[in-house]
Amino acid sequence: MSLETAQRYAWNLACTLKVIIILIETDDGYNAMPSDDYDGDADHVVREYDVFST
């Protein structure tokens, strides 16, 4: 998935699910997932979406 699409998807997930979502870079592009589910390399994290942070 492209970066722009992944950013929109990640923000939508964070707002809908009310959980912290991270955007990661993969070999096939970008992906969004809940931060609790990610156990990979922290260097692959592009951005964190937290709807509760100010």
mmCIF file with all atom_site columns, N, CA, C and O in Angstrom:
data_model
loop_
_atom_site.group_PDB
_atom_site.id
_atom_site.type_symbol
_atom_site.label_atom_id
_atom_site.label_alt_id
_atom_site.label_comp_id
_atom_site.label_asym_id
_atom_site.label_entity_id
_atom_site.label_seq_id
_atom_site.pdbx_PDB_ins_code
_atom_site.Cartn_x
_atom_site.Cartn_y
_atom_site.Cartn_z
_atom_site.occupancy
_atom_site.B_iso_or_equiv
_atom_site.pdbx_formal_charge
_atom_site.auth_seq_id
_atom_site.auth_comp_id
_atom_site.auth_asym_id
_atom_site.auth_atom_id
_atom_site.pdbx_PDB_model_num
ATOM 1   N N  . MET A 1 1  ? 0.851   -1.156 0.000  1.00 0.00 ? 1  MET A N  1
ATOM 2   C CA . MET A 1 1  ? 0.000   0.000  0.000  1.00 0.00 ? 1  MET A CA 1
ATOM 3   C C  . MET A 1 1  ? 0.903   1.227  0.000  1.00 0.00 ? 1  MET A C  1
ATOM 4   O O  . MET A 1 1  ? 1.973   1.218  0.592  1.00 0.00 ? 1  MET A O  1
ATOM 5   N N  . SER A 1 2  ? 0.470   2.244  -0.664 1.00 0.00 ? 2  SER A N  1
ATOM 6   C CA . SER A 1 2  ? 1.268   3.473  -0.747 1.00 0.00 ? 2  SER A CA 1
ATOM 7   C C  . SER A 1 2  ? 1.291   4.182  0.607  1.00 0.00 ? 2  SER A C  1
ATOM 8   O O  . SER A 1 2  ? 0.450   3.925  1.480  1.00 0.00 ? 2  SER A O  1
ATOM 9   N N  . LEU A 1 3  ? 2.240   5.084  0.781  1.00 0.00 ? 3  LEU A N  1
ATOM 10  C CA . LEU A 1 3  ? 2.376   5.814  2.036  1.00 0.00 ? 3  LEU A CA 1
ATOM 11  C C  . LEU A 1 3  ? 1.131   6.646  2.316  1.00 0.00 ? 3  LEU A C  1
ATOM 12  O O  . LEU A 1 3  ? 0.616   6.645  3.433  1.00 0.00 ? 3  LEU A O  1
ATOM 13  N N  . GLU A 1 4  ? 0.635   7.366  1.328  1.00 0.00 ? 4  GLU A N  1
ATOM 14  C CA . GLU A 1 4  ? -0.538  8.216  1.527  1.00 0.00 ? 4  GLU A CA 1
ATOM 15  C C  . GLU A 1 4  ? -1.759  7.392  1.945  1.00 0.00 ? 4  GLU A C  1
ATOM 16  O O  . GLU A 1 4  ? -2.474  7.756  2.879  1.00 0.00 ? 4  GLU A O  1
ATOM 17  N N  . THR A 1 5  ? -1.988  6.286  1.279  1.00 0.00 ? 5  THR A N  1
ATOM 18  C CA . THR A 1 5  ? -3.118  5.419  1.613  1.00 0.00 ? 5  THR A CA 1
ATOM 19  C C  . THR A 1 5  ? -2.951  4.841  3.015  1.00 0.00 ? 5  THR A C  1
ATOM 20  O O  . THR A 1 5  ? -3.905  4.792  3.800  1.00 0.00 ? 5  THR A O  1
ATOM 21  N N  . ALA A 1 6  ? -1.749  4.417  3.336  1.00 0.00 ? 6  ALA A N  1
ATOM 22  C CA . ALA A 1 6  ? -1.483  3.832  4.652  1.00 0.00 ? 6  ALA A CA 1
ATOM 23  C C  . ALA A 1 6  ? -1.668  4.866  5.766  1.00 0.00 ? 6  ALA A C  1
ATOM 24  O O  . ALA A 1 6  ? -2.186  4.538  6.837  1.00 0.00 ? 6  ALA A O  1
ATOM 25  N N  . GLN A 1 7  ? -1.282  6.110  5.530  1.00 0.00 ? 7  GLN A N  1
ATOM 26  C CA . GLN A 1 7  ? -1.464  7.155  6.534  1.00 0.00 ? 7  GLN A CA 1
ATOM 27  C C  . GLN A 1 7  ? -2.947  7.410  6.804  1.00 0.00 ? 7  GLN A C  1
ATOM 28  O O  . GLN A 1 7  ? -3.355  7.528  7.958  1.00 0.00 ? 7  GLN A O  1
ATOM 29  N N  . ARG A 1 8  ? -3.729  7.480  5.763  1.00 0.00 ? 8  ARG A N  1
ATOM 30  C CA . ARG A 1 8  ? -5.174  7.691  5.929  1.00 0.00 ? 8  ARG A CA 1
ATOM 31  C C  . ARG A 1 8  ? -5.819  6.505  6.638  1.00 0.00 ? 8  ARG A C  1
ATOM 32  O O  . ARG A 1 8  ? -6.663  6.670  7.514  1.00 0.00 ? 8  ARG A O  1
ATOM 33  N N  . TYR A 1 9  ? -5.410  5.317  6.248  1.00 0.00 ? 9  TYR A N  1
ATOM 34  C CA . TYR A 1 9  ? -5.937  4.092  6.847  1.00 0.00 ? 9  TYR A CA 1
ATOM 35  C C  . TYR A 1 9  ? -5.576  4.027  8.335  1.00 0.00 ? 9  TYR A C  1
ATOM 36  O O  . TYR A 1 9  ? -6.418  3.707  9.179  1.00 0.00 ? 9  TYR A O  1
ATOM 37  N N  . ALA A 1 10 ? -4.342  4.350  8.677  1.00 0.00 ? 10 ALA A N  1
ATOM 38  C CA . ALA A 1 10 ? -3.887  4.308  10.065 1.00 0.00 ? 10 ALA A CA 1
ATOM 39  C C  . ALA A 1 10 ? -4.654  5.305  10.924 1.00 0.00 ? 10 ALA A C  1
ATOM 40  O O  . ALA A 1 10 ? -5.081  4.977  12.036 1.00 0.00 ? 10 ALA A O  1
ATOM 41  N N  . TRP A 1 11 ? -4.834  6.500  10.452 1.00 0.00 ? 11 TRP A N  1
ATOM 42  C CA . TRP A 1 11 ? -5.567  7.511  11.220 1.00 0.00 ? 11 TRP A CA 1
ATOM 43  C C  . TRP A 1 11 ? -7.025  7.083  11.396 1.00 0.00 ? 11 TRP A C  1
ATOM 44  O O  . TRP A 1 11 ? -7.586  7.227  12.484 1.00 0.00 ? 11 TRP A O  1
ATOM 45  N N  . ASN A 1 12 ? -7.634  6.546  10.361 1.00 0.00 ? 12 ASN A N  1
ATOM 46  C CA . ASN A 1 12 ? -9.007  6.074  10.446 1.00 0.00 ? 12 ASN A CA 1
ATOM 47  C C  . ASN A 1 12 ? -9.119  4.945  11.477 1.00 0.00 ? 12 ASN A C  1
ATOM 48  O O  . ASN A 1 12 ? -10.054 4.927  12.282 1.00 0.00 ? 12 ASN A O  1
ATOM 49  N N  . LEU A 1 13 ? -8.190  4.013  11.450 1.00 0.00 ? 13 LEU A N  1
ATOM 50  C CA . LEU A 1 13 ? -8.197  2.920  12.430 1.00 0.00 ? 13 LEU A CA 1
ATOM 51  C C  . LEU A 1 13 ? -8.053  3.452  13.852 1.00 0.00 ? 13 LEU A C  1
ATOM 52  O O  . LEU A 1 13 ? -8.744  3.010  14.764 1.00 0.00 ? 13 LEU A O  1
ATOM 53  N N  . ALA A 1 14 ? -7.138  4.377  14.056 1.00 0.00 ? 14 ALA A N  1
ATOM 54  C CA . ALA A 1 14 ? -6.917  4.934  15.392 1.00 0.00 ? 14 ALA A CA 1
ATOM 55  C C  . ALA A 1 14 ? -8.176  5.611  15.915 1.00 0.00 ? 14 ALA A C  1
ATOM 56  O O  . ALA A 1 14 ? -8.539  5.438  17.083 1.00 0.00 ? 14 ALA A O  1
ATOM 57  N N  . CYS A 1 15 ? -8.850  6.367  15.070 1.00 0.00 ? 15 CYS A N  1
ATOM 58  C CA . CYS A 1 15 ? -10.068 7.060  15.490 1.00 0.00 ? 15 CYS A CA 1
ATOM 59  C C  . CYS A 1 15 ? -11.231 6.098  15.731 1.00 0.00 ? 15 CYS A C  1
ATOM 60  O O  . CYS A 1 15 ? -12.009 6.276  16.657 1.00 0.00 ? 15 CYS A O  1
ATOM 61  N N  . THR A 1 16 ? -11.330 5.089  14.911 1.00 0.00 ? 16 THR A N  1
ATOM 62  C CA . THR A 1 16 ? -12.425 4.141  15.011 1.00 0.00 ? 16 THR A CA 1
ATOM 63  C C  . THR A 1 16 ? -12.247 3.174  16.176 1.00 0.00 ? 16 THR A C  1
ATOM 64  O O  . THR A 1 16 ? -13.177 2.948  16.953 1.00 0.00 ? 16 THR A O  1
ATOM 65  N N  . LEU A 1 17 ? -11.068 2.601  16.292 1.00 0.00 ? 17 LEU A N  1
ATOM 66  C CA . LEU A 1 17 ? -10.822 1.583  17.306 1.00 0.00 ? 17 LEU A CA 1
ATOM 67  C C  . LEU A 1 17 ? -10.408 2.163  18.658 1.00 0.00 ? 17 LEU A C  1
ATOM 68  O O  . LEU A 1 17 ? -10.403 1.457  19.660 1.00 0.00 ? 17 LEU A O  1
ATOM 69  N N  . LYS A 1 18 ? -10.013 3.435  18.671 1.00 0.00 ? 18 LYS A N  1
ATOM 70  C CA . LYS A 1 18 ? -9.546  4.103  19.891 1.00 0.00 ? 18 LYS A CA 1
ATOM 71  C C  . LYS A 1 18 ? -8.360  3.367  20.517 1.00 0.00 ? 18 LYS A C  1
ATOM 72  O O  . LYS A 1 18 ? -8.287  3.168  21.719 1.00 0.00 ? 18 LYS A O  1
ATOM 73  N N  . VAL A 1 19 ? -7.429  2.961  19.663 1.00 0.00 ? 19 VAL A N  1
ATOM 74  C CA . VAL A 1 19 ? -6.180  2.336  20.103 1.00 0.00 ? 19 VAL A CA 1
ATOM 75  C C  . VAL A 1 19 ? -5.034  3.015  19.374 1.00 0.00 ? 19 VAL A C  1
ATOM 76  O O  . VAL A 1 19 ? -5.233  3.690  18.371 1.00 0.00 ? 19 VAL A O  1
ATOM 77  N N  . ILE A 1 20 ? -3.826  2.824  19.870 1.00 0.00 ? 20 ILE A N  1
ATOM 78  C CA . ILE A 1 20 ? -2.644  3.375  19.217 1.00 0.00 ? 20 ILE A CA 1
ATOM 79  C C  . ILE A 1 20 ? -2.318  2.510  18.010 1.00 0.00 ? 20 ILE A C  1
ATOM 80  O O  . ILE A 1 20 ? -2.189  1.297  18.109 1.00 0.00 ? 20 ILE A O  1
ATOM 81  N N  . ILE A 1 21 ? -2.218  3.153  16.857 1.00 0.00 ? 21 ILE A N  1
ATOM 82  C CA . ILE A 1 21 ? -1.908  2.479  15.598 1.00 0.00 ? 21 ILE A CA 1
ATOM 83  C C  . ILE A 1 21 ? -0.528  2.922  15.149 1.00 0.00 ? 21 ILE A C  1
ATOM 84  O O  . ILE A 1 21 ? -0.183  4.099  15.260 1.00 0.00 ? 21 ILE A O  1
ATOM 85  N N  . ILE A 1 22 ? 0.251   1.980  14.660 1.00 0.00 ? 22 ILE A N  1
ATOM 86  C CA . ILE A 1 22 ? 1.557   2.333  14.116 1.00 0.00 ? 22 ILE A CA 1
ATOM 87  C C  . ILE A 1 22 ? 1.563   2.085  12.614 1.00 0.00 ? 22 ILE A C  1
ATOM 88  O O  . ILE A 1 22 ? 0.862   1.212  12.116 1.00 0.00 ? 22 ILE A O  1
ATOM 89  N N  . LEU A 1 23 ? 2.327   2.884  11.939 1.00 0.00 ? 23 LEU A N  1
ATOM 90  C CA . LEU A 1 23 ? 2.537   2.745  10.503 1.00 0.00 ? 23 LEU A CA 1
ATOM 91  C C  . LEU A 1 23 ? 3.946   2.205  10.329 1.00 0.00 ? 23 LEU A C  1
ATOM 92  O O  . LEU A 1 23 ? 4.908   2.789  10.837 1.00 0.00 ? 23 LEU A O  1
ATOM 93  N N  . ILE A 1 24 ? 4.056   1.052  9.660  1.00 0.00 ? 24 ILE A N  1
ATOM 94  C CA . ILE A 1 24 ? 5.362   0.427  9.476  1.00 0.00 ? 24 ILE A CA 1
ATOM 95  C C  . ILE A 1 24 ? 5.696   0.315  8.004  1.00 0.00 ? 24 ILE A C  1
ATOM 96  O O  . ILE A 1 24 ? 4.803   0.253  7.157  1.00 0.00 ? 24 ILE A O  1
ATOM 97  N N  . GLU A 1 25 ? 6.983   0.318  7.719  1.00 0.00 ? 25 GLU A N  1
ATOM 98  C CA . GLU A 1 25 ? 7.462   0.128  6.353  1.00 0.00 ? 25 GLU A CA 1
ATOM 99  C C  . GLU A 1 25 ? 7.823   -1.336 6.175  1.00 0.00 ? 25 GLU A C  1
ATOM 100 O O  . GLU A 1 25 ? 8.552   -1.913 6.983  1.00 0.00 ? 25 GLU A O  1
ATOM 101 N N  . THR A 1 26 ? 7.282   -1.956 5.127  1.00 0.00 ? 26 THR A N  1
ATOM 102 C CA . THR A 1 26 ? 7.564   -3.352 4.821  1.00 0.00 ? 26 THR A CA 1
ATOM 103 C C  . THR A 1 26 ? 8.239   -3.450 3.461  1.00 0.00 ? 26 THR A C  1
ATOM 104 O O  . THR A 1 26 ? 8.411   -2.435 2.771  1.00 0.00 ? 26 THR A O  1
ATOM 105 N N  . ASP A 1 27 ? 8.588   -4.645 3.066  1.00 0.00 ? 27 ASP A N  1
ATOM 106 C CA . ASP A 1 27 ? 9.192   -4.851 1.746  1.00 0.00 ? 27 ASP A CA 1
ATOM 107 C C  . ASP A 1 27 ? 8.209   -4.534 0.623  1.00 0.00 ? 27 ASP A C  1
ATOM 108 O O  . ASP A 1 27 ? 8.617   -4.187 -0.479 1.00 0.00 ? 27 ASP A O  1
ATOM 109 N N  . ASP A 1 28 ? 6.906   -4.649 0.905  1.00 0.00 ? 28 ASP A N  1
ATOM 110 C CA . ASP A 1 28 ? 5.864   -4.423 -0.105 1.00 0.00 ? 28 ASP A CA 1
ATOM 111 C C  . ASP A 1 28 ? 5.238   -3.043 -0.031 1.00 0.00 ? 28 ASP A C  1
ATOM 112 O O  . ASP A 1 28 ? 4.259   -2.767 -0.721 1.00 0.00 ? 28 ASP A O  1
ATOM 113 N N  . GLY A 1 29 ? 5.740   -2.170 0.811  1.00 0.00 ? 29 GLY A N  1
ATOM 114 C CA . GLY A 1 29 ? 5.167   -0.833 0.957  1.00 0.00 ? 29 GLY A CA 1
ATOM 115 C C  . GLY A 1 29 ? 4.979   -0.513 2.429  1.00 0.00 ? 29 GLY A C  1
ATOM 116 O O  . GLY A 1 29 ? 5.888   -0.719 3.225  1.00 0.00 ? 29 GLY A O  1
ATOM 117 N N  . TYR A 1 30 ? 3.793   -0.052 2.776  1.00 0.00 ? 30 TYR A N  1
ATOM 118 C CA . TYR A 1 30 ? 3.503   0.350  4.150  1.00 0.00 ? 30 TYR A CA 1
ATOM 119 C C  . TYR A 1 30 ? 2.282   -0.406 4.646  1.00 0.00 ? 30 TYR A C  1
ATOM 120 O O  . TYR A 1 30 ? 1.447   -0.840 3.871  1.00 0.00 ? 30 TYR A O  1
ATOM 121 N N  . ASN A 1 31 ? 2.199   -0.511 5.975  1.00 0.00 ? 31 ASN A N  1
ATOM 122 C CA . ASN A 1 31 ? 1.083   -1.198 6.587  1.00 0.00 ? 31 ASN A CA 1
ATOM 123 C C  . ASN A 1 31 ? 0.778   -0.542 7.924  1.00 0.00 ? 31 ASN A C  1
ATOM 124 O O  . ASN A 1 31 ? 1.665   0.017  8.565  1.00 0.00 ? 31 ASN A O  1
ATOM 125 N N  . ALA A 1 32 ? -0.473  -0.633 8.352  1.00 0.00 ? 32 ALA A N  1
ATOM 126 C CA . ALA A 1 32 ? -0.903  -0.080 9.630  1.00 0.00 ? 32 ALA A CA 1
ATOM 127 C C  . ALA A 1 32 ? -1.427  -1.207 10.502 1.00 0.00 ? 32 ALA A C  1
ATOM 128 O O  . ALA A 1 32 ? -2.088  -2.121 10.007 1.00 0.00 ? 32 ALA A O  1
ATOM 129 N N  . MET A 1 33 ? -1.115  -1.109 11.799 1.00 0.00 ? 33 MET A N  1
ATOM 130 C CA . MET A 1 33 ? -1.568  -2.137 12.733 1.00 0.00 ? 33 MET A CA 1
ATOM 131 C C  . MET A 1 33 ? -1.564  -1.588 14.151 1.00 0.00 ? 33 MET A C  1
ATOM 132 O O  . MET A 1 33 ? -0.867  -0.612 14.437 1.00 0.00 ? 33 MET A O  1
ATOM 133 N N  . PRO A 1 34 ? -2.347  -2.213 15.051 1.00 0.00 ? 34 PRO A N  1
ATOM 134 C CA . PRO A 1 34 ? -2.297  -1.784 16.455 1.00 0.00 ? 34 PRO A CA 1
ATOM 135 C C  . PRO A 1 34 ? -0.895  -1.982 17.022 1.00 0.00 ? 34 PRO A C  1
ATOM 136 O O  . PRO A 1 34 ? -0.221  -2.972 16.720 1.00 0.00 ? 34 PRO A O  1
ATOM 137 N N  . SER A 1 35 ? -0.455  -1.055 17.820 1.00 0.00 ? 35 SER A N  1
ATOM 138 C CA . SER A 1 35 ? 0.911   -1.118 18.346 1.00 0.00 ? 35 SER A CA 1
ATOM 139 C C  . SER A 1 35 ? 1.124   -2.327 19.241 1.00 0.00 ? 35 SER A C  1
ATOM 140 O O  . SER A 1 35 ? 2.239   -2.853 19.312 1.00 0.00 ? 35 SER A O  1
ATOM 141 N N  . ASP A 1 36 ? 0.093   -2.791 19.922 1.00 0.00 ? 36 ASP A N  1
ATOM 142 C CA . ASP A 1 36 ? 0.221   -3.967 20.785 1.00 0.00 ? 36 ASP A CA 1
ATOM 143 C C  . ASP A 1 36 ? 0.503   -5.240 19.997 1.00 0.00 ? 36 ASP A C  1
ATOM 144 O O  . ASP A 1 36 ? 1.043   -6.194 20.544 1.00 0.00 ? 36 ASP A O  1
ATOM 145 N N  . ASP A 1 37 ? 0.132   -5.271 18.723 1.00 0.00 ? 37 ASP A N  1
ATOM 146 C CA . ASP A 1 37 ? 0.313   -6.462 17.896 1.00 0.00 ? 37 ASP A CA 1
ATOM 147 C C  . ASP A 1 37 ? 1.673   -6.516 17.209 1.00 0.00 ? 37 ASP A C  1
ATOM 148 O O  . ASP A 1 37 ? 2.023   -7.542 16.638 1.00 0.00 ? 37 ASP A O  1
ATOM 149 N N  . TYR A 1 38 ? 2.429   -5.435 17.261 1.00 0.00 ? 38 TYR A N  1
ATOM 150 C CA . TYR A 1 38 ? 3.705   -5.377 16.542 1.00 0.00 ? 38 TYR A CA 1
ATOM 151 C C  . TYR A 1 38 ? 4.851   -5.812 17.439 1.00 0.00 ? 38 TYR A C  1
ATOM 152 O O  . TYR A 1 38 ? 5.087   -5.223 18.495 1.00 0.00 ? 38 TYR A O  1
ATOM 153 N N  . ASP A 1 39 ? 5.574   -6.822 17.013 1.00 0.00 ? 39 ASP A N  1
ATOM 154 C CA . ASP A 1 39 ? 6.731   -7.271 17.778 1.00 0.00 ? 39 ASP A CA 1
ATOM 155 C C  . ASP A 1 39 ? 7.992   -7.310 16.912 1.00 0.00 ? 39 ASP A C  1
ATOM 156 O O  . ASP A 1 39 ? 8.939   -8.015 17.202 1.00 0.00 ? 39 ASP A O  1
ATOM 157 N N  . GLY A 1 40 ? 7.979   -6.495 15.864 1.00 0.00 ? 40 GLY A N  1
ATOM 158 C CA . GLY A 1 40 ? 9.110   -6.447 14.946 1.00 0.00 ? 40 GLY A CA 1
ATOM 159 C C  . GLY A 1 40 ? 10.122  -5.390 15.335 1.00 0.00 ? 40 GLY A C  1
ATOM 160 O O  . GLY A 1 40 ? 10.122  -4.853 16.441 1.00 0.00 ? 40 GLY A O  1
ATOM 161 N N  . ASP A 1 41 ? 10.967  -5.065 14.394 1.00 0.00 ? 41 ASP A N  1
ATOM 162 C CA . ASP A 1 41 ? 12.044  -4.107 14.576 1.00 0.00 ? 41 ASP A CA 1
ATOM 163 C C  . ASP A 1 41 ? 11.489  -2.686 14.677 1.00 0.00 ? 41 ASP A C  1
ATOM 164 O O  . ASP A 1 41 ? 10.727  -2.242 13.813 1.00 0.00 ? 41 ASP A O  1
ATOM 165 N N  . ALA A 1 42 ? 11.868  -1.984 15.709 1.00 0.00 ? 42 ALA A N  1
ATOM 166 C CA . ALA A 1 42 ? 11.389  -0.613 15.919 1.00 0.00 ? 42 ALA A CA 1
ATOM 167 C C  . ALA A 1 42 ? 11.846  0.338  14.813 1.00 0.00 ? 42 ALA A C  1
ATOM 168 O O  . ALA A 1 42 ? 11.243  1.390  14.604 1.00 0.00 ? 42 ALA A O  1
ATOM 169 N N  . ASP A 1 43 ? 12.907  -0.023 14.089 1.00 0.00 ? 43 ASP A N  1
ATOM 170 C CA . ASP A 1 43 ? 13.399  0.824  13.000 1.00 0.00 ? 43 ASP A CA 1
ATOM 171 C C  . ASP A 1 43 ? 12.426  0.876  11.822 1.00 0.00 ? 43 ASP A C  1
ATOM 172 O O  . ASP A 1 43 ? 12.518  1.771  10.987 1.00 0.00 ? 43 ASP A O  1
ATOM 173 N N  . HIS A 1 44 ? 11.500  -0.064 11.734 1.00 0.00 ? 44 HIS A N  1
ATOM 174 C CA . HIS A 1 44 ? 10.533  -0.105 10.643 1.00 0.00 ? 44 HIS A CA 1
ATOM 175 C C  . HIS A 1 44 ? 9.301   0.759  10.915 1.00 0.00 ? 44 HIS A C  1
ATOM 176 O O  . HIS A 1 44 ? 8.498   0.980  10.018 1.00 0.00 ? 44 HIS A O  1
ATOM 177 N N  . VAL A 1 45 ? 9.160   1.240  12.144 1.00 0.00 ? 45 VAL A N  1
ATOM 178 C CA . VAL A 1 45 ? 8.020   2.089  12.497 1.00 0.00 ? 45 VAL A CA 1
ATOM 179 C C  . VAL A 1 45 ? 8.235   3.470  11.905 1.00 0.00 ? 45 VAL A C  1
ATOM 180 O O  . VAL A 1 45 ? 9.242   4.124  12.152 1.00 0.00 ? 45 VAL A O  1
ATOM 181 N N  . VAL A 1 46 ? 7.264   3.904  11.103 1.00 0.00 ? 46 VAL A N  1
ATOM 182 C CA . VAL A 1 46 ? 7.339   5.218  10.442 1.00 0.00 ? 46 VAL A CA 1
ATOM 183 C C  . VAL A 1 46 ? 6.676   6.278  11.304 1.00 0.00 ? 46 VAL A C  1
ATOM 184 O O  . VAL A 1 46 ? 7.187   7.373  11.480 1.00 0.00 ? 46 VAL A O  1
ATOM 185 N N  . ARG A 1 47 ? 5.506   5.925  11.871 1.00 0.00 ? 47 ARG A N  1
ATOM 186 C CA . ARG A 1 47 ? 4.744   6.894  12.651 1.00 0.00 ? 47 ARG A CA 1
ATOM 187 C C  . ARG A 1 47 ? 3.798   6.173  13.577 1.00 0.00 ? 47 ARG A C  1
ATOM 188 O O  . ARG A 1 47 ? 3.361   5.070  13.292 1.00 0.00 ? 47 ARG A O  1
ATOM 189 N N  . GLU A 1 48 ? 3.457   6.831  14.672 1.00 0.00 ? 48 GLU A N  1
ATOM 190 C CA . GLU A 1 48 ? 2.495   6.309  15.629 1.00 0.00 ? 48 GLU A CA 1
ATOM 191 C C  . GLU A 1 48 ? 1.296   7.250  15.665 1.00 0.00 ? 48 GLU A C  1
ATOM 192 O O  . GLU A 1 48 ? 1.464   8.465  15.752 1.00 0.00 ? 48 GLU A O  1
ATOM 193 N N  . TYR A 1 49 ? 0.102   6.685  15.595 1.00 0.00 ? 49 TYR A N  1
ATOM 194 C CA . TYR A 1 49 ? -1.134  7.475  15.644 1.00 0.00 ? 49 TYR A CA 1
ATOM 195 C C  . TYR A 1 49 ? -1.836  7.197  16.958 1.00 0.00 ? 49 TYR A C  1
ATOM 196 O O  . TYR A 1 49 ? -2.311  6.089  17.192 1.00 0.00 ? 49 TYR A O  1
ATOM 197 N N  . ASP A 1 50 ? -1.884  8.192  17.830 1.00 0.00 ? 50 ASP A N  1
ATOM 198 C CA . ASP A 1 50 ? -2.502  8.069  19.129 1.00 0.00 ? 50 ASP A CA 1
ATOM 199 C C  . ASP A 1 50 ? -3.551  9.167  19.256 1.00 0.00 ? 50 ASP A C  1
ATOM 200 O O  . ASP A 1 50 ? -3.206  10.342 19.384 1.00 0.00 ? 50 ASP A O  1
ATOM 201 N N  . VAL A 1 51 ? -4.818  8.793  19.232 1.00 0.00 ? 51 VAL A N  1
ATOM 202 C CA . VAL A 1 51 ? -5.890  9.788  19.270 1.00 0.00 ? 51 VAL A CA 1
ATOM 203 C C  . VAL A 1 51 ? -6.029  10.427 20.647 1.00 0.00 ? 51 VAL A C  1
ATOM 204 O O  . VAL A 1 51 ? -6.699  11.443 20.794 1.00 0.00 ? 51 VAL A O  1
ATOM 205 N N  . PHE A 1 52 ? -5.399  9.843  21.662 1.00 0.00 ? 52 PHE A N  1
ATOM 206 C CA . PHE A 1 52 ? -5.496  10.376 23.019 1.00 0.00 ? 52 PHE A CA 1
ATOM 207 C C  . PHE A 1 52 ? -4.393  11.351 23.369 1.00 0.00 ? 52 PHE A C  1
ATOM 208 O O  . PHE A 1 52 ? -4.461  12.018 24.389 1.00 0.00 ? 52 PHE A O  1
ATOM 209 N N  . SER A 1 53 ? -3.342  11.426 22.561 1.00 0.00 ? 53 SER A N  1
ATOM 210 C CA . SER A 1 53 ? -2.262  12.374 22.846 1.00 0.00 ? 53 SER A CA 1
ATOM 211 C C  . SER A 1 53 ? -2.685  13.775 22.419 1.00 0.00 ? 53 SER A C  1
ATOM 212 O O  . SER A 1 53 ? -3.449  13.955 21.493 1.00 0.00 ? 53 SER A O  1
ATOM 213 N N  . THR A 1 54 ? -2.158  14.743 23.081 1.00 0.00 ? 54 THR A N  1
ATOM 214 C CA . THR A 1 54 ? -2.537  16.125 22.752 1.00 0.00 ? 54 THR A CA 1
ATOM 215 C C  . THR A 1 54 ? -1.407  16.871 22.118 1.00 0.00 ? 54 THR A C  1
ATOM 216 O O  . THR A 1 54 ? -0.308  16.532 22.103 1.00 0.00 ? 54 THR A O  1
#
